[in-house]
Short mmCIF file of C-alpha atoms in Angstrom, two decimals:
data_model
loop_
_atom_site.label_atom_id
_atom_site.label_comp_id
_atom_site.label_asym_id
_atom_site.label_seq_id
_atom_site.Cartn_x
_atom_site.Cartn_y
_atom_site.Cartn_z
CA MET A 1 -8.84 -14.90 -18.31
CA ASN A 2 -6.82 -14.19 -21.45
CA THR A 3 -5.11 -10.87 -21.90
CA LEU A 4 -3.96 -9.22 -25.08
CA SER A 5 -1.12 -6.76 -24.64
CA ILE A 6 -0.18 -3.93 -26.96
CA LYS A 7 2.32 -1.13 -26.75
CA THR A 8 1.13 2.46 -27.06
CA ASP A 9 2.76 5.70 -25.96
CA ASN A 10 5.77 3.77 -24.59
CA LYS A 11 3.54 2.23 -21.91
CA LYS A 12 2.50 -1.38 -22.05
CA ARG A 13 -1.27 -1.72 -21.69
CA HIS A 14 -3.46 -4.79 -21.48
CA PHE A 15 -6.85 -5.50 -22.94
CA LEU A 16 -8.94 -7.34 -20.37
CA PRO A 17 -12.54 -8.49 -20.59
CA LYS A 18 -14.77 -5.89 -18.94
CA LYS A 19 -18.38 -6.61 -17.96
CA THR A 20 -20.98 -4.04 -19.05
CA ASN A 21 -24.35 -3.28 -17.44
CA ASN A 22 -26.23 -5.79 -19.59
CA GLY A 23 -23.85 -8.64 -18.65
CA ILE A 24 -21.91 -8.74 -21.93
CA PHE A 25 -18.12 -8.78 -21.73
CA LYS A 26 -16.14 -6.36 -23.86
CA MET A 27 -12.44 -5.64 -24.04
CA GLY A 28 -11.41 -2.90 -21.58
CA PHE A 29 -8.32 -0.72 -21.66
CA TYR A 30 -6.36 -0.82 -18.39
CA PRO A 31 -2.82 0.45 -17.81
CA LYS A 32 -0.33 -2.09 -16.47
CA TYR A 33 1.52 0.40 -14.25
CA MET A 34 0.25 0.94 -10.71
CA PRO A 35 -0.31 4.51 -9.53
CA ILE A 36 0.69 4.79 -5.88
CA LEU A 37 -1.99 6.58 -3.87
CA ALA A 38 -0.15 6.77 -0.52
CA LYS A 39 3.16 5.71 1.02
CA ASN A 40 4.25 5.15 4.60
CA LYS A 41 7.49 7.15 4.44
CA ASP A 42 8.49 6.70 8.09
CA LEU A 43 8.39 2.90 7.87
CA GLY A 44 11.91 2.33 6.47
CA PHE A 45 13.55 4.54 9.08
CA SER A 46 11.77 3.27 12.20
CA PHE A 47 11.30 -0.40 11.28
CA LYS A 48 13.20 -3.23 9.63
CA ILE A 49 11.10 -4.86 6.89
CA LEU A 50 11.23 -8.67 7.06
CA ASP A 51 8.50 -9.79 4.63
CA GLU A 52 6.00 -8.14 2.26
CA LEU A 53 2.52 -9.20 1.11
CA GLU A 54 -0.12 -7.72 -1.17
CA ALA A 55 -3.69 -7.55 0.13
CA GLY A 56 -6.99 -6.30 -1.18
CA LEU A 57 -8.76 -3.51 0.67
CA VAL A 58 -12.51 -3.39 1.39
CA LEU A 59 -13.68 0.19 0.79
CA SER A 60 -16.98 1.89 0.11
CA GLY A 61 -17.53 3.68 -3.20
CA GLN A 62 -16.91 7.17 -1.86
CA GLU A 63 -13.72 5.98 -0.12
CA VAL A 64 -12.36 4.61 -3.40
CA ARG A 65 -13.00 7.90 -5.18
CA SER A 66 -11.48 9.90 -2.37
CA ALA A 67 -8.42 7.61 -2.25
CA LYS A 68 -7.90 7.90 -6.00
CA GLN A 69 -7.84 11.68 -5.58
CA GLY A 70 -4.99 11.25 -3.08
CA ASN A 71 -6.95 12.05 0.10
CA ILE A 72 -5.42 9.16 2.05
CA SER A 73 -2.87 8.97 4.87
CA LEU A 74 -1.04 5.95 6.31
CA LYS A 75 0.53 7.82 9.23
CA GLY A 76 0.10 5.69 12.35
CA ALA A 77 -1.67 2.87 10.48
CA PHE A 78 -1.16 -0.77 11.47
CA VAL A 79 -2.75 -4.18 10.88
CA SER A 80 -4.27 -6.39 13.56
CA ILE A 81 -5.66 -9.90 13.21
CA LYS A 82 -8.88 -10.73 15.08
CA ASN A 83 -11.14 -13.77 14.68
CA GLY A 84 -9.32 -14.96 11.56
CA ARG A 85 -9.60 -11.60 9.75
CA ALA A 86 -7.05 -8.87 9.13
CA TRP A 87 -8.07 -5.28 9.89
CA LEU A 88 -6.24 -2.12 8.84
CA LYS A 89 -6.55 0.42 11.65
CA ASN A 90 -5.91 4.19 11.81
CA MET A 91 -5.73 4.68 8.03
CA HIS A 92 -7.31 8.06 7.31
CA ILE A 93 -9.40 8.54 4.15
CA THR A 94 -11.00 11.96 3.89
CA ALA A 95 -14.69 12.02 2.96
CA TYR A 96 -15.41 12.44 -0.75
CA ASP A 97 -16.69 15.98 -1.17
CA LYS A 98 -19.12 15.15 -3.99
CA ALA A 99 -20.76 12.21 -2.20
CA SER A 100 -24.53 12.11 -2.56
CA HIS A 101 -25.40 10.68 0.86
CA ASP A 102 -25.06 12.10 4.36
CA LEU A 103 -21.44 12.67 5.42
CA LYS A 104 -22.20 13.34 9.09
CA ASN A 105 -22.04 9.63 9.96
CA TYR A 106 -18.84 8.98 8.01
CA ASN A 107 -15.81 7.98 10.11
CA PRO A 108 -12.55 8.63 8.19
CA ASP A 109 -10.47 6.50 10.61
CA ARG A 110 -12.69 3.42 10.71
CA ASP A 111 -11.23 -0.11 10.64
CA ARG A 112 -11.01 -1.51 7.12
CA GLU A 113 -10.84 -5.21 6.31
CA LEU A 114 -7.93 -6.65 4.35
CA LEU A 115 -8.51 -9.45 1.86
CA LEU A 116 -5.87 -12.15 2.37
CA HIS A 117 -5.75 -15.90 1.79
CA GLN A 118 -6.23 -18.12 4.84
CA LYS A 119 -2.62 -19.36 4.69
CA GLU A 120 -1.32 -15.79 4.63
CA LEU A 121 -3.49 -14.91 7.64
CA GLN A 122 -2.21 -17.93 9.57
CA TYR A 123 1.40 -17.08 8.66
CA LEU A 124 1.04 -13.45 9.76
CA GLY A 125 -0.81 -14.41 12.95
CA ALA A 126 1.85 -16.94 13.92
CA LYS A 127 4.71 -14.49 13.29
CA THR A 128 3.11 -11.68 15.28
CA GLN A 129 2.29 -13.88 18.29
CA ALA A 130 5.47 -15.98 18.43
CA GLU A 131 8.15 -13.45 17.53
CA GLY A 132 6.48 -10.20 18.59
CA LEU A 133 6.55 -8.67 15.12
CA THR A 134 4.18 -6.02 13.78
CA ILE A 135 2.24 -5.81 10.51
CA MET A 136 2.26 -2.35 8.91
CA PRO A 137 1.13 -0.98 5.54
CA ILE A 138 3.86 0.16 3.14
CA SER A 139 1.77 1.67 0.37
CA VAL A 140 -1.71 1.87 -1.13
CA TYR A 141 -1.98 1.62 -4.92
CA THR A 142 -4.33 0.64 -7.73
CA THR A 143 -4.11 -2.35 -10.04
CA ARG A 144 -6.54 -2.07 -12.92
CA ARG A 145 -9.58 -0.72 -11.02
CA LEU A 146 -8.87 -2.35 -7.65
CA VAL A 147 -7.32 -0.66 -4.61
CA LYS A 148 -4.58 -2.77 -3.03
CA VAL A 149 -2.35 -2.32 -0.01
CA LYS A 150 1.16 -3.68 0.40
CA VAL A 151 1.70 -4.79 4.00
CA ALA A 152 4.97 -5.74 5.64
CA LEU A 153 5.99 -7.83 8.59
CA VAL A 154 8.31 -5.48 10.49
CA LYS A 155 10.50 -5.33 13.57
CA GLY A 156 11.16 -2.06 15.38
CA LYS A 157 14.66 -0.60 15.19
CA LYS A 158 16.61 0.47 18.24
CA LYS A 159 18.10 3.94 18.47
CA PHE A 160 21.63 2.70 17.66
CA ASP A 161 20.31 0.91 14.55
CA LYS A 162 18.82 4.19 13.31
CA ARG A 163 22.12 5.99 13.95
CA ALA A 164 24.02 3.30 12.04
CA ASP A 165 21.66 3.67 9.08
CA ILE A 166 22.15 7.45 9.02
CA LYS A 167 25.94 7.03 9.19
CA LYS A 168 25.93 4.46 6.36
CA ARG A 169 23.74 6.71 4.20
CA GLU A 170 26.09 9.66 4.79
CA ILE A 171 29.15 7.58 3.85
CA ASP A 172 27.46 6.32 0.68
CA ARG A 173 26.52 9.90 -0.26
CA ARG A 174 30.12 11.10 0.20
CA ILE A 175 31.49 8.22 -1.89
CA ALA A 176 29.01 9.01 -4.66
CA GLN A 177 30.00 12.71 -4.56
CA LYS A 178 33.72 11.82 -4.73
CA LEU A 179 33.17 9.54 -7.71
CA LYS A 180 31.14 12.24 -9.44
CA GLY A 181 33.77 14.93 -8.72
CA ASN A 182 31.55 17.36 -6.81
CA TYR A 183 33.17 16.76 -3.43
CA ARG A 184 34.63 19.82 -1.68
CA ARG A 185 36.91 19.24 1.32
#
C-alpha cells in the first residue's frame, strides 16, 4: 500500500487509501503520531523490562469508543497464553455511555485477545515457561484507526533492586541540580 506524506501544522501526516461504504478506495487523512490511551505506570518500578512487542487488540465497537475517550485502566493487567492464543486479562474498559444496546450484560474486565504472529506467540510462551518470566502490557495507543497494545516480557524486581533504583534516581537528580546551580546545601 503506497503512502503519500505531506507536512502540515508541523506534524507529518500520511495519506492512506481508505475504503468507503460502496467499496471504492479514497485517500484518507491519518496522523502519524500515536495518541497514548493508557499507560502502566507501576511497571518500571516493580519489574525489569527485558523485551517489548506490539500487538493488536480485539475489541468491540463500544470498547474502542470508550478507550479512545480515555476510560481504560491497565492496573493489574497481565497476559497469559492458552491454546496458542494470547489473552489480556484484568484490563478495565468502562462501558461506553452512549451505547445503543443493553449494557447490563457488559463485563468491563473480560479477557481480550491479542493479535500476535505465531512466532511471537511461541517465543513468549517459551520464555514464560522456561525462565519464569511474565508478560505485561506497557501501554495502549492508537495507530491510524487501530487500537494497539505494547506488551513487555518482564522479570519482577526484589526489594533491594527497587531501593537501588531510588538511590540512583536521587543521585542523578542531585547531580542535575548541581550542574544547573539550584542546589542548596
